[in-house]
Structures are given as C-alpha cells and as structure tokens.
Coordinates of C-alpha atoms (C1' of nucleotides) in Angstrom, one line a residue:
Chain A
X1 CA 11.5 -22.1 -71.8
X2 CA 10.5 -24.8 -69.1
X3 CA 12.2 -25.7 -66.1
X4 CA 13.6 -28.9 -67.8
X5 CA 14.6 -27.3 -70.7
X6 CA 16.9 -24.3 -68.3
X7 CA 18.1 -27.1 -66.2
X8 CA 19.1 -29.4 -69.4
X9 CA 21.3 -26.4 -70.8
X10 CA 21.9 -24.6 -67.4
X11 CA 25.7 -23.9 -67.3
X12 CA 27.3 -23.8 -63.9
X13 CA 30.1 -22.0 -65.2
X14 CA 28.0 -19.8 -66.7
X15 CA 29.4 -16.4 -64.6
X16 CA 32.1 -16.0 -62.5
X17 CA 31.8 -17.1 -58.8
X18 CA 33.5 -16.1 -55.8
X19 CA 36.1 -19.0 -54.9
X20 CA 34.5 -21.1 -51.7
X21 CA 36.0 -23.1 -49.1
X22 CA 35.0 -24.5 -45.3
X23 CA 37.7 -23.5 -42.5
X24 CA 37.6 -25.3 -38.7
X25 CA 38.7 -23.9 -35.9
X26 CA 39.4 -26.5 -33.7
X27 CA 39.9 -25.7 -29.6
X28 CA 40.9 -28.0 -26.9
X29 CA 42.1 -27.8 -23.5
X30 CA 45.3 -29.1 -22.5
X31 CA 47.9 -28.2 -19.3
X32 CA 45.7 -25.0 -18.2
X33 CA 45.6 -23.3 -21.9
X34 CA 43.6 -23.1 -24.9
X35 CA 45.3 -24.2 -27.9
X36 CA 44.2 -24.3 -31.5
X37 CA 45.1 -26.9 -34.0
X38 CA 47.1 -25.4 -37.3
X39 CA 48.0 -27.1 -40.3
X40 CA 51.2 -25.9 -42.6
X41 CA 49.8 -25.0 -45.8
X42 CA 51.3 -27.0 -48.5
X43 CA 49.9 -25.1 -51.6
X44 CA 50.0 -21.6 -52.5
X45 CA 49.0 -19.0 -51.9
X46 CA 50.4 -18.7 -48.4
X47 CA 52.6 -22.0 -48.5
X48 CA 54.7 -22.6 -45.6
X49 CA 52.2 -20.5 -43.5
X50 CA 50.4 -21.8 -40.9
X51 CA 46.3 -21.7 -40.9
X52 CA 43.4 -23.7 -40.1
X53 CA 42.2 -27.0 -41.4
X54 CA 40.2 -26.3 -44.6
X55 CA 39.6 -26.7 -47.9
X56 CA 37.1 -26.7 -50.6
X57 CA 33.8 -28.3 -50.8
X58 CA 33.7 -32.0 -53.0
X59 CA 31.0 -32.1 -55.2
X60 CA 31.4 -35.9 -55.5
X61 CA 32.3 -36.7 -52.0
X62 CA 30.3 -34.2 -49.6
X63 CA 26.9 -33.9 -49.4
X64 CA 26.6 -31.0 -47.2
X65 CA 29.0 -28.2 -45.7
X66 CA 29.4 -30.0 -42.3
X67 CA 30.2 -33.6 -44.7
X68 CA 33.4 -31.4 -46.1
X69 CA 34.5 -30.0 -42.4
X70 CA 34.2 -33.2 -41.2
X71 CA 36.1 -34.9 -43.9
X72 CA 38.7 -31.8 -43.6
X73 CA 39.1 -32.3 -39.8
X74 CA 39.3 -36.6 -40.0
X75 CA 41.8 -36.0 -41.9
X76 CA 44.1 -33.5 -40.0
X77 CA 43.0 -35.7 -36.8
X78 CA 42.2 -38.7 -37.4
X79 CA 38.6 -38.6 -35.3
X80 CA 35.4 -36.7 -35.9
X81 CA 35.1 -34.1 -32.8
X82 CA 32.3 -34.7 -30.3
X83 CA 31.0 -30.7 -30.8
X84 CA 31.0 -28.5 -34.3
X85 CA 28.9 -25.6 -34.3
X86 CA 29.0 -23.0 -37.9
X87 CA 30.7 -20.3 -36.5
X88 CA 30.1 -17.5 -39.4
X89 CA 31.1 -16.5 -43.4
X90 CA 33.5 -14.6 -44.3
X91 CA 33.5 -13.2 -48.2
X92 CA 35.2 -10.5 -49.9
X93 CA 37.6 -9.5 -52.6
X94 CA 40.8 -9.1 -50.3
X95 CA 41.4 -11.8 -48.2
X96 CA 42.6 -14.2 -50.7
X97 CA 44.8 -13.0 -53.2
X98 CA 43.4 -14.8 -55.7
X99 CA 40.3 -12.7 -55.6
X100 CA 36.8 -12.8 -54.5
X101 CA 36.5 -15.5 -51.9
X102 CA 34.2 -17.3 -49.7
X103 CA 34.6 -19.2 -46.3
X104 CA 32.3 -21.1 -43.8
X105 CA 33.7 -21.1 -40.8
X106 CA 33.4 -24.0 -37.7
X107 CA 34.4 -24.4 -34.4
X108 CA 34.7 -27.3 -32.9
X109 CA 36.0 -28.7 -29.7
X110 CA 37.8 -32.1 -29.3
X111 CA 40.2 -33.1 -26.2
X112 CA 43.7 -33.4 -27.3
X113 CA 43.9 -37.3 -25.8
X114 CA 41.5 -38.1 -29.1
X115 CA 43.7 -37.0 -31.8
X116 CA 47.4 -37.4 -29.7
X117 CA 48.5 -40.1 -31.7
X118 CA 47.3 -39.0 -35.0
X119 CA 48.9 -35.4 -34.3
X120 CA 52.2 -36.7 -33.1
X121 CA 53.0 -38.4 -36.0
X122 CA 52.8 -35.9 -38.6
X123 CA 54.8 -32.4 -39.0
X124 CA 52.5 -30.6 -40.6
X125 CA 49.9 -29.7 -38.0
X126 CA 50.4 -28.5 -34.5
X127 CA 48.1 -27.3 -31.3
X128 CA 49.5 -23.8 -30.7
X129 CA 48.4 -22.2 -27.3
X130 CA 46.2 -18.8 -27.6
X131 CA 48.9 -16.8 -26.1
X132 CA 51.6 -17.7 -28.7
X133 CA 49.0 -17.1 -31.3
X134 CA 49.6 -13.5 -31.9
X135 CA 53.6 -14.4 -32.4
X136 CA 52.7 -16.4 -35.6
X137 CA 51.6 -15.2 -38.9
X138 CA 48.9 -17.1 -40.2
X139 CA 47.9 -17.3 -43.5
X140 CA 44.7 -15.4 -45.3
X141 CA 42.5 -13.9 -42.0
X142 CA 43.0 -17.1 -40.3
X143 CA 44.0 -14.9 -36.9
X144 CA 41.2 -12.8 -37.0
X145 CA 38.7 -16.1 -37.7
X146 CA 40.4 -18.0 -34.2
X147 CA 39.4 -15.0 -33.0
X148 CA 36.2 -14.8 -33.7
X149 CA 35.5 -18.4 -32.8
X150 CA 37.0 -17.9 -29.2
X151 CA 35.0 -15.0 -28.9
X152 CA 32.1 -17.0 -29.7
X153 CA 33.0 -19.8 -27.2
X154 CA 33.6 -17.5 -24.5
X155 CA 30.1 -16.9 -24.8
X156 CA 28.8 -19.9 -24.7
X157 CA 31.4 -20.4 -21.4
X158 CA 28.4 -17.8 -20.1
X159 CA 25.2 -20.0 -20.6
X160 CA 26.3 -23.3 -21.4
X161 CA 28.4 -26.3 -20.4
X162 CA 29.8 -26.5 -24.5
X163 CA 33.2 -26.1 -23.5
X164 CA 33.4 -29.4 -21.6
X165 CA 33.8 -30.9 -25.1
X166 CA 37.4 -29.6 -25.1
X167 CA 37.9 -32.4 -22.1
X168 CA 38.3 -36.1 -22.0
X169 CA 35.1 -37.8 -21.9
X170 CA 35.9 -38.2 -18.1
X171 CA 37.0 -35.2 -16.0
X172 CA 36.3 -33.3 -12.3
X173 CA 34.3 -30.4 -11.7
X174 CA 37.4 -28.6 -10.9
X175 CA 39.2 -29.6 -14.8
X176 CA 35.8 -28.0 -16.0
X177 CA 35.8 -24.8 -14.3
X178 CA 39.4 -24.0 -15.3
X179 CA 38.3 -24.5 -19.2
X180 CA 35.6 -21.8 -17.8
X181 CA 38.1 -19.4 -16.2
X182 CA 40.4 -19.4 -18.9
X183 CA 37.9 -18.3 -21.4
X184 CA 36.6 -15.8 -19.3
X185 CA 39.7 -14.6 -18.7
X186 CA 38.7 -14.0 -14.7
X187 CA 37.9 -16.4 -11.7
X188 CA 34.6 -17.6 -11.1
X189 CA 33.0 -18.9 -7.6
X190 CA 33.5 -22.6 -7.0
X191 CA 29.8 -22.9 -5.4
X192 CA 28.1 -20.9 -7.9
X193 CA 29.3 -22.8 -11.0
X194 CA 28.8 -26.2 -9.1
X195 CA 25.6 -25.1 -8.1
X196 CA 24.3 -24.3 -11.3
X197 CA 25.7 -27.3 -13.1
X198 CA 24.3 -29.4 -10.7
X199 CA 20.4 -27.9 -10.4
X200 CA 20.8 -28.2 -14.2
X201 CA 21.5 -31.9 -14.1
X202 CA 23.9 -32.0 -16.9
X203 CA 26.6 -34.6 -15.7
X204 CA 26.7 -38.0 -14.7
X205 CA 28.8 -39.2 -11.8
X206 CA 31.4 -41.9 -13.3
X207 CA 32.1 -43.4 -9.8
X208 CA 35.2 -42.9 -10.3
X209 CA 37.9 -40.5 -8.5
X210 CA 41.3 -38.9 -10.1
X211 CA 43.9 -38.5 -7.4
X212 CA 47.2 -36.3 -8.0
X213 CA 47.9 -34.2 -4.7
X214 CA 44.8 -33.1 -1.8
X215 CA 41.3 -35.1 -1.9
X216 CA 40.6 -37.0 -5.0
X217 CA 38.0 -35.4 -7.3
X218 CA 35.1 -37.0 -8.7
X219 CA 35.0 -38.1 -12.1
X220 CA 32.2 -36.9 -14.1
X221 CA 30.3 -37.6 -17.6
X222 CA 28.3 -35.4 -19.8
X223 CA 24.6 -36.1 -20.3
X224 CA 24.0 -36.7 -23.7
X225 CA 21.6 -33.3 -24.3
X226 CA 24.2 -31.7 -21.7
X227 CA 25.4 -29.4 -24.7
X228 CA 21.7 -28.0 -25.7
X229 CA 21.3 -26.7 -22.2
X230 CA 21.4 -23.1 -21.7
X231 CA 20.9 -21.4 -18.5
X232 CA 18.7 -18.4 -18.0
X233 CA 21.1 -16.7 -16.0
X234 CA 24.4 -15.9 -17.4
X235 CA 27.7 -15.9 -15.5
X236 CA 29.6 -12.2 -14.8
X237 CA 31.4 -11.1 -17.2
Chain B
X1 CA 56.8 -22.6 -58.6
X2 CA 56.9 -19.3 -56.8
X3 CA 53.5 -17.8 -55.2
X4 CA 53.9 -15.0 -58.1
X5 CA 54.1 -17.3 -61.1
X6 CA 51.0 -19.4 -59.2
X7 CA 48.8 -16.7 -58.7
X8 CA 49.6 -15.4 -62.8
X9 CA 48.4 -18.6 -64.0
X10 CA 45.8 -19.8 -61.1
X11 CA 42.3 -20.0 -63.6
X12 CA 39.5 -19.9 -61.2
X13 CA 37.4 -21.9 -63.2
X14 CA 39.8 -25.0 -62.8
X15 CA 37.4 -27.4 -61.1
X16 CA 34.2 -27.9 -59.9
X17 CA 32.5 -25.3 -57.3
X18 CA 29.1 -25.1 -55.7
X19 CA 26.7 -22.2 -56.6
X20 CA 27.0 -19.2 -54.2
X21 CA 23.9 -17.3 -53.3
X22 CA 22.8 -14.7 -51.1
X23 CA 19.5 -14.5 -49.2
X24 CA 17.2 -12.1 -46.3
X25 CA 15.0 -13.3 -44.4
X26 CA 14.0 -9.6 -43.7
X27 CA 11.2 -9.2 -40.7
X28 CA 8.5 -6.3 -39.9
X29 CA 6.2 -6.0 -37.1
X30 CA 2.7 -4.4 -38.1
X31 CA -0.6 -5.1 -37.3
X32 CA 0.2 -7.2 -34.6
X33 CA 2.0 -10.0 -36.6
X34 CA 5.6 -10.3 -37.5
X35 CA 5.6 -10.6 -41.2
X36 CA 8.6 -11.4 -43.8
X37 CA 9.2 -10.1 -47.1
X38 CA 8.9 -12.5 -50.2
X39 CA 9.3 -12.1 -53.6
X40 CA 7.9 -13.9 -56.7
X41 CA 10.9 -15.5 -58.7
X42 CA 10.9 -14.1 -62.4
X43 CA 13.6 -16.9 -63.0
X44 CA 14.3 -20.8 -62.9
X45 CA 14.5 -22.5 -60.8
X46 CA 11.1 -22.8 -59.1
X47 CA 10.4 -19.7 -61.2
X48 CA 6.6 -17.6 -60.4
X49 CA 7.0 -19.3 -56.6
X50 CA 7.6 -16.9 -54.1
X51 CA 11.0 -17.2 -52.0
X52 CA 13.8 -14.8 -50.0
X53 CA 15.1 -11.6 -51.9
X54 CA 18.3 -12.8 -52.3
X55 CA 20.7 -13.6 -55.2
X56 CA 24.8 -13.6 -56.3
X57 CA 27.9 -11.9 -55.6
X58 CA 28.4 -9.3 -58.2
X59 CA 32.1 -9.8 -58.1
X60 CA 32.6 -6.3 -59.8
X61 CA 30.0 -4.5 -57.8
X62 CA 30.4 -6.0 -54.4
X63 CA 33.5 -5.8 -52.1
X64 CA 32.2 -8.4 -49.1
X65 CA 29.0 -10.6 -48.4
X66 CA 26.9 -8.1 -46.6
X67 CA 27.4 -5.2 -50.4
X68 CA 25.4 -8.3 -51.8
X69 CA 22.6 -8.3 -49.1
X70 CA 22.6 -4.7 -48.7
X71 CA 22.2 -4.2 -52.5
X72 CA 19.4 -7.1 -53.1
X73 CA 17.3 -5.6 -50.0
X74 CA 17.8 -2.3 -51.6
X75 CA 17.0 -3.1 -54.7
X76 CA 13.3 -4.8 -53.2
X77 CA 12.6 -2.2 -50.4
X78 CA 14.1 0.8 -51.6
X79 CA 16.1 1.4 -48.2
X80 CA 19.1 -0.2 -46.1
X81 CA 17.5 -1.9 -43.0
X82 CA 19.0 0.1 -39.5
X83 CA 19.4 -4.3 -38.5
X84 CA 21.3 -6.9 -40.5
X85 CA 23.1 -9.8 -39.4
X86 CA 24.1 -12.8 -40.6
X87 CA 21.9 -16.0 -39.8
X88 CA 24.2 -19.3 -40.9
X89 CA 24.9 -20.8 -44.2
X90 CA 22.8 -23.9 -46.3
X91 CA 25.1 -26.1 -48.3
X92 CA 24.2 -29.3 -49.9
X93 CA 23.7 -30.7 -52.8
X94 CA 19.7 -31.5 -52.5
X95 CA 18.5 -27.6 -52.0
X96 CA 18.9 -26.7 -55.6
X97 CA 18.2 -28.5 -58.8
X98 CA 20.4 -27.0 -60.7
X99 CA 23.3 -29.3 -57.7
X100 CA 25.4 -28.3 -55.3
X101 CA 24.1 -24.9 -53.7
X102 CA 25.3 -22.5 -50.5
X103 CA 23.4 -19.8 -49.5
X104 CA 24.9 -17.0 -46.7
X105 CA 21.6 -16.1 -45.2
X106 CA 21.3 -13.0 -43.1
X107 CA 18.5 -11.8 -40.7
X108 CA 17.1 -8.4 -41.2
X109 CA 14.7 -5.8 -39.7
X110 CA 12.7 -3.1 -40.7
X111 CA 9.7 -0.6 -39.8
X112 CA 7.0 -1.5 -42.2
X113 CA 6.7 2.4 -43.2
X114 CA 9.8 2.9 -44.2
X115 CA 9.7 0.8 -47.2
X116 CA 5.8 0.9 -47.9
X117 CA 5.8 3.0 -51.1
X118 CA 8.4 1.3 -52.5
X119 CA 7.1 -2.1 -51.7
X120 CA 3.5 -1.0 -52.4
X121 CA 4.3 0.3 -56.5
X122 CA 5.2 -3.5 -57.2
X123 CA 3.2 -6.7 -57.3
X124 CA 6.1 -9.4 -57.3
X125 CA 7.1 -8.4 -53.7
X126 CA 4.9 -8.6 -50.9
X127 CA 5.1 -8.6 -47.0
X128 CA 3.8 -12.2 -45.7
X129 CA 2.3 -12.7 -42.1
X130 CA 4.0 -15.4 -40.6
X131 CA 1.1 -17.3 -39.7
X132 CA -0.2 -17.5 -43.2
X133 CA 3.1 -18.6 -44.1
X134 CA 2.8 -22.0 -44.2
X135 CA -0.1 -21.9 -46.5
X136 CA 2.7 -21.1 -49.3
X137 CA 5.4 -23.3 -51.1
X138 CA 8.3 -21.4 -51.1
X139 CA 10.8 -21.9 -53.3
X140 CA 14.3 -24.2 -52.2
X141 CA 14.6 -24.3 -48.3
X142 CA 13.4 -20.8 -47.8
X143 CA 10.3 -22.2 -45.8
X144 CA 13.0 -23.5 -43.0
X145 CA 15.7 -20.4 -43.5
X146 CA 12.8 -18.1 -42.8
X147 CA 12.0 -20.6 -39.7
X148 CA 15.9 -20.4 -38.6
X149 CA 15.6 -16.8 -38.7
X150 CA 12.4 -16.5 -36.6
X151 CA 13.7 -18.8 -33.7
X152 CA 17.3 -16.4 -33.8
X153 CA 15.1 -13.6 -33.3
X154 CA 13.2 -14.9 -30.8
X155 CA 16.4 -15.9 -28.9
X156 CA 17.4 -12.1 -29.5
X157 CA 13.8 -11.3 -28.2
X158 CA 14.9 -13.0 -24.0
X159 CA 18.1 -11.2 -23.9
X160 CA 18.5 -7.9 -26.2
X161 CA 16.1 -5.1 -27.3
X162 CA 17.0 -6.2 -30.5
X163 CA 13.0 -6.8 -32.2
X164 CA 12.8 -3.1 -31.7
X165 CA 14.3 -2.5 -35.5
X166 CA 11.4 -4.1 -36.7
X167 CA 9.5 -0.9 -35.2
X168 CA 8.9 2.9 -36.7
X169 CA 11.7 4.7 -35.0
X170 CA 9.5 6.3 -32.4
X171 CA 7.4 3.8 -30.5
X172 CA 6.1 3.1 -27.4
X173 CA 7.3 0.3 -25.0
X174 CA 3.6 -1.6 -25.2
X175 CA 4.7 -1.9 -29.2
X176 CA 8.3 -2.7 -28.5
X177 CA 6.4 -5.7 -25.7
X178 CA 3.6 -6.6 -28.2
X179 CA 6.9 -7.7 -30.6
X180 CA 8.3 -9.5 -28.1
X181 CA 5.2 -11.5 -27.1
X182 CA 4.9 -12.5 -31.1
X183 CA 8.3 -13.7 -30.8
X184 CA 7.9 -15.1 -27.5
X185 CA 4.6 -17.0 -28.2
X186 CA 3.5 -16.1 -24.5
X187 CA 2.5 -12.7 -22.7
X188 CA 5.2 -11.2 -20.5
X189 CA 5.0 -9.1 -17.3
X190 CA 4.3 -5.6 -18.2
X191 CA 6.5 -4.2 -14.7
X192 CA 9.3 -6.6 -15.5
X193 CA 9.4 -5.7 -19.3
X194 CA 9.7 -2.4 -18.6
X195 CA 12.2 -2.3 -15.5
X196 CA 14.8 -4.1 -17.3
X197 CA 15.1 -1.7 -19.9
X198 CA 14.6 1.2 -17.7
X199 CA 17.6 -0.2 -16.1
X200 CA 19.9 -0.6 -18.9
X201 CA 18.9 2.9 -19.8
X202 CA 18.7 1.9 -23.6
X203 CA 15.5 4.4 -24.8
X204 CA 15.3 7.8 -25.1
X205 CA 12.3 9.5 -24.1
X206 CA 11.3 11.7 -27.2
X207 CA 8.5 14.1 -25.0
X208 CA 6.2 12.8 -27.4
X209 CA 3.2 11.2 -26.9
X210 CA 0.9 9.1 -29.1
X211 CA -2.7 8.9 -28.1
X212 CA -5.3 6.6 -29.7
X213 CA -7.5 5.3 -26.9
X214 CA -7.0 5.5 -22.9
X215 CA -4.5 7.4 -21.8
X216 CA -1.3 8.1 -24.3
X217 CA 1.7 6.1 -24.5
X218 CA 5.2 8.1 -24.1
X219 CA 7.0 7.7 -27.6
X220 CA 10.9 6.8 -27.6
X221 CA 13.7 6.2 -29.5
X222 CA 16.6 3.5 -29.5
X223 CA 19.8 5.1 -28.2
X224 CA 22.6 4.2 -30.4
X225 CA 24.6 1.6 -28.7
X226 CA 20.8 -0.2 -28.2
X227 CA 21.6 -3.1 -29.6
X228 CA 24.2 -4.3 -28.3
X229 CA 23.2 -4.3 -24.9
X230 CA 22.5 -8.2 -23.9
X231 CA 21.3 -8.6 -20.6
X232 CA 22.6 -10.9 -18.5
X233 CA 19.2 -12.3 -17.2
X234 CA 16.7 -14.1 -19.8
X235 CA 13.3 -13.9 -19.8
X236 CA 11.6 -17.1 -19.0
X237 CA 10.9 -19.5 -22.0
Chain C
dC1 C1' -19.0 9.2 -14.2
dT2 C1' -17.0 4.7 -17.3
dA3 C1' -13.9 2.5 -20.4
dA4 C1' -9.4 1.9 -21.9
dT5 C1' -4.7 2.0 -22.0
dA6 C1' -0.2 3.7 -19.7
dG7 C1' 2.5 3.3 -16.0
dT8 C1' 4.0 2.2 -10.8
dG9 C1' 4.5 -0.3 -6.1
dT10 C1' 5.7 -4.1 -3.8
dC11 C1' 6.1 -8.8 -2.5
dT12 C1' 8.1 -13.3 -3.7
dA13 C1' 11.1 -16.6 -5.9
dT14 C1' 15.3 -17.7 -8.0
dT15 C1' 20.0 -17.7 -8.6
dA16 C1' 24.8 -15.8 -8.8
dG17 C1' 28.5 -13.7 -5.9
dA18 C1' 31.3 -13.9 -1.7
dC19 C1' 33.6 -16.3 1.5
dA20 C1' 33.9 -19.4 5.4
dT21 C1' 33.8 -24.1 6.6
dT22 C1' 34.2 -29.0 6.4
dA23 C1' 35.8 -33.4 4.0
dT24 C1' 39.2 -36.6 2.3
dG25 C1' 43.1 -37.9 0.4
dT26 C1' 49.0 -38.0 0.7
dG27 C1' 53.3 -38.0 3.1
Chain D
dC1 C1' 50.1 -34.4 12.4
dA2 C1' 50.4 -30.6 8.1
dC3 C1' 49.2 -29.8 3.5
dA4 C1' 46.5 -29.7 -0.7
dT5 C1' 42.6 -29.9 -3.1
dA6 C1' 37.5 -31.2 -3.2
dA7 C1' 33.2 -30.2 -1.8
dT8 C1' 29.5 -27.8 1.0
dG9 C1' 26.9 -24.1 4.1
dT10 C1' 25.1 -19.9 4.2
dC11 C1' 24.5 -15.0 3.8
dT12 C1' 23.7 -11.2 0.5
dA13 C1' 22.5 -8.9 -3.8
dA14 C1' 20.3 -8.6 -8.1
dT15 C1' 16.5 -9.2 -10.9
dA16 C1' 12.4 -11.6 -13.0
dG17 C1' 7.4 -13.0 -12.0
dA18 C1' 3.0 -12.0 -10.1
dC19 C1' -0.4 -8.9 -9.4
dA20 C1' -2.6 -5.0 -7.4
dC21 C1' -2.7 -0.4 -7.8
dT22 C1' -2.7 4.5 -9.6
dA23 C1' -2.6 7.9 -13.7
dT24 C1' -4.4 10.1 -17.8
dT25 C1' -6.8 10.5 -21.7
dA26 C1' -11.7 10.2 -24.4
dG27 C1' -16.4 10.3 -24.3

DNA sequence: CTAATAGTGTCTATTAGACATTATGTG
DNA sequence: CACATAATGTCTAATAGACACTATTAG
C-alpha cells in the first residue's frame, strides 16, 4: 500500500485515544496580590466546581494549540492577553474520571483593567487571590497546574521583566517591583532591581507621573522585545 | 443528569479529536559532536524517512505521558535514559497528513555506551551527528523539535551541569566542558568552568584517573541531587 | 629533555546586596 | 514645616573572564 492509498482509508478513530484538551492559567496583579482567573464549570464531570479556562481543541475552528487557548481565553475575557507562554502537559489515566486524558497547559499574564468589564458582567468566572486558593476545591488537578504555573513565573520574576505583563500598559518602577516581591515571596533592593532594569533598557519613560501620597512616580512603558530579555545574573532567591 | 449517570453513558469517541503522539529528541555526546537518535519509519506516513522514536499512548499499558516515552526509548535503546524531561507540545493541523496532530515532545540524554549493543544489532535506528543533520529530510516537524530541543539544552548548558547525562558515568571535567562548548558554539574559560562547579560541590571525585596522552585527567561522578543545582550566574552567550 | 593535556593562581570587570542619602510631591 | 514615597550614591561581596603559570604523564 502507498501513502495515498493509507491516507484515503486512514481511520482516525481507528484506536482509542486519550481525551485532549488546552487549560490557561491566567495571572494578573491587582491591590498587592496575585489572583488567578477561574471559571465555574458548567458540564460534568466536576460541574459547579471551579477550574481554569479550557476546553478542547476545534478541528474546524483552530488551527494550532495556541488558536484554541486563545479562542478559550477571548471568550472567558473578552481580550487576547499581551503574554502566553506553554507552560507543560499533563496526561494520565486518573485525573479525569472519564479516563485517560491529556492537557496542554498555558500561562498567561493580562492586567485585570483589560478584561474588568468583560468579567464583571458574568457569574461564572472570577479572579481569586493565590492565598484563598488553597480554600477552594478546584476541579480535575487544576490546583496543582496554578501551581505549577506560579512556580514557573516566579522564575522568570528571576531573569526577566515577564511579569510586567500582569500590569497596565502604563505603570511605575515601584508597581513593578511589588509584582516581583510578591512572587518571590521576599523583599528585593530598590537600587538593584532599578539598576538592572535600567542598564538593560527595557522600558520607556511615558512622561507621565501617577501621584497618590509622597513624590509622584514615573510612568513607564515596556519595550516591545522587553519580554525576550533575560539577564545573566539572576536575582536571590 | 447526575455526574454518575454522565460518566455511565459519556462515549469517548463522541466527536472529533486530534491525533496524540509521543516523541524524544534523545541526545549523546561522542566523538566530539552531540548526536541524536533517529529512526527509520516502518509506517505511513512519510514511511522509510527517518524521524524521533516516538509513537501513542497505549491506554492499557501506560499510566502517564512520560510510561509512553520511557517505553518507546526503551524499546529503541534498550535502557531508560538517567535524563528525561519534557520539551513543549506541537499542535496543528499542518504537521500531519493524516490532520490534526499534537505531539508531547520530551528531551533526553544518554551516554552513547550504554545503549551501543542494543543500538548497534539494528539498522533502522541510528545515532545522527548534528551537523550532518540537516543533510536529511526528516519526517513531520521533527527537523525543528530536534532544533527546539538542542537550543533547551544549550540554555541548560549556561546555568546547570545538566549536558553531563549525555556522558559515560565517570568522566572527566575537560569532557563534561568539551559538551558544553558543542552546546555553547564558543570555547569557555577552562578556570571559570571548573571553579563554579567546584563551588557548588556537585562531582564526586571517583580516585580514578584516565590517561590517554599528557598527564591524566581525574574521573568523577554526578552526585545525586546534580541536576538540580542551577546556578545563579550564567555563562556568557 | 619535549610534547601534551590536567589543573591552579591571580587580576580585572561586572553586577547584585546593603543601606544611607537626596528629591519631589501633599497637606 | 512634617510626612510619604520616588529616586540616587556608594560601598561591599560574589563570581565570571582572561591569561599566565605549574603539574604530571608518555616517549
């Protein structure tokens, strides 16, 4: 037999498969915490728990994994997030109690002013704050995968300016470092990650200055190659 | 309808799903060059080209995603590699001809001798110089997964003694550099090489020596936790 | 001895940590 | 003025790069 002749009869339910699906966790940063967007599940298994924006792959619609988180996360938010990264697969025969299954897992970062309006006006999906996290039981091993993806950002909190995505386009040095601090999970030195940010070249200065109480702060942009810049010196741990 | 009464009469067959396939991109240092194990396909698609060792989920035999890369590699090399780790995941609907594909790609390394006979009593698998690489037409997108996988481990290569897997279990630290130069593409400073992992006390010193011309070369051995170590200073690029 | 490779000493350059100091806004 | 927060100056510590030097084998 040819190739033509296998593909002509190739059956592509010829053999059982493991059930596949994309899940997105989705970070921002919003009144000094971490939150996590969750969506209540509508459909079993797991109805009426919470998890993460997901679903399964359209073979009409998507032409590529990142096509179907995309579509998944514009439709939970409204907007496409300025930074998704594949975060890692997950695949075995317990997690899903309808057998052997499959997810791709993404993180991406928004800031919450993108999607406020969009969120607000539905029930069904929430930001929920890190800390309350462990409180709620989420459906499938959706804990264990926001896990994973903040331990993955946390490292990137190390050698690279990714988590100003979880910001408004606009924001002060100061805004930044606190996204920094709270992943970390300890202080850092004001001069050293000022330093570094700016021998790096990574931000633009807006002109503009946010006042709330003490000396205004300088309003800053990202460069547009900010996020592929990785320093050769990580921060402490 | 209750979860129960869903889950008795969920068919997974019930739409549409992409295919699901497993591949290595599984790495050796010898001779000087890094080198990557292909195989020749017995099957369509793209069947008699060469490609990963890869393949499905065996839903019975498999429990998670890394049974099905452990089994494949085993089946090809005869042994479980001491390195695995998962590389990202290629879904589109363009990779395949047979439509929509994923493929969970891992990263995996090896000493060349511990798979030579094995490797060496069949002719449709072969270890493939990564120079020479380009020479061949792969099959799918294994030319650019085995490409992704070369630039992870050359990212692994300016912060973790991670290359050393793809080394005979006692070798000297002019091997463990000479992998890390391949990686690298440039030479690196012999003191600096060697202080940093001095310093992170990650070798043991086996009191054996192997001599082939000059003086001989102190032979050691990762200590267990090796691998994980990460520096917190890169290597220059 | 020479050749070859293994291994060390030591200086410089870079950059993060620590922490004090100055700057600029509000009331 | 006091207060708060932003922004900077400057010293130290850690560590990679550069490169010269010494050590140990074979012949």
């Amino acid at each position: 037999m040819n190739e033509e002749e296998y593909l002509r009869t190739y059956d592509p339910k010829g053999f059982e498969s493991p059930l596949l699906s994309v899940d997105a966790v989705l970070f921002t940063y919003h009144e000094g915490q971490l939150k996590v967007l969750l969506v209540e599940r509508s459909n079993h298994p797991d109805k009426a728990k919470w998890g993460l924006p997901g679903g399964f792959v359209d073979l009409g619609a998507d032409t590529c994994l990142e096509d179907t988180v995309i579509r998944k996360l514009k439709e939970k938010t409204g907007v496409i997030p300025p930074y998704i990264e594949q975060l890692s697969t997950i695949g075995n025969n317990q997690r899903d109690k309808r057998g052997w299954s499959v997810t791709v897992c993404y993180t991406a970062l928004i800031a919450r002013q993108e999607c406020e309006t969009h969120i607000d006006s539905v029930s069904d999906t929430q930001w929920v704050s890190l800390e309350q996290l462990p409180s709620l039981d989420l459906a499938f091993d959706h804990a264990s995968i926001v896990q994973a993806g903040r331990e993955r950002l946390k490292q990137k909190a190390l050698y690279s300016i990714i988590p100003a995505y979880s910001l408004p386009e606009r924001f002060t040095l100061s805004d930044l470092q606190h996204v920094h601090e709270v992943l970390l999970g300890k202080p850092i030195q004001k001069k050293s990650f000022r330093r570094r940010i700016e021998q790096a070249d990574l931000l633009v200065d807006t002109g503009e200055k946010r006042s709330e109480t003490g000396r205004p702060a300088t309003l800053y942009k990202l460069k547009s190659l900010a996020g592929q810049h990785t320093f050769i010196r990580n921060l402490e741990l």
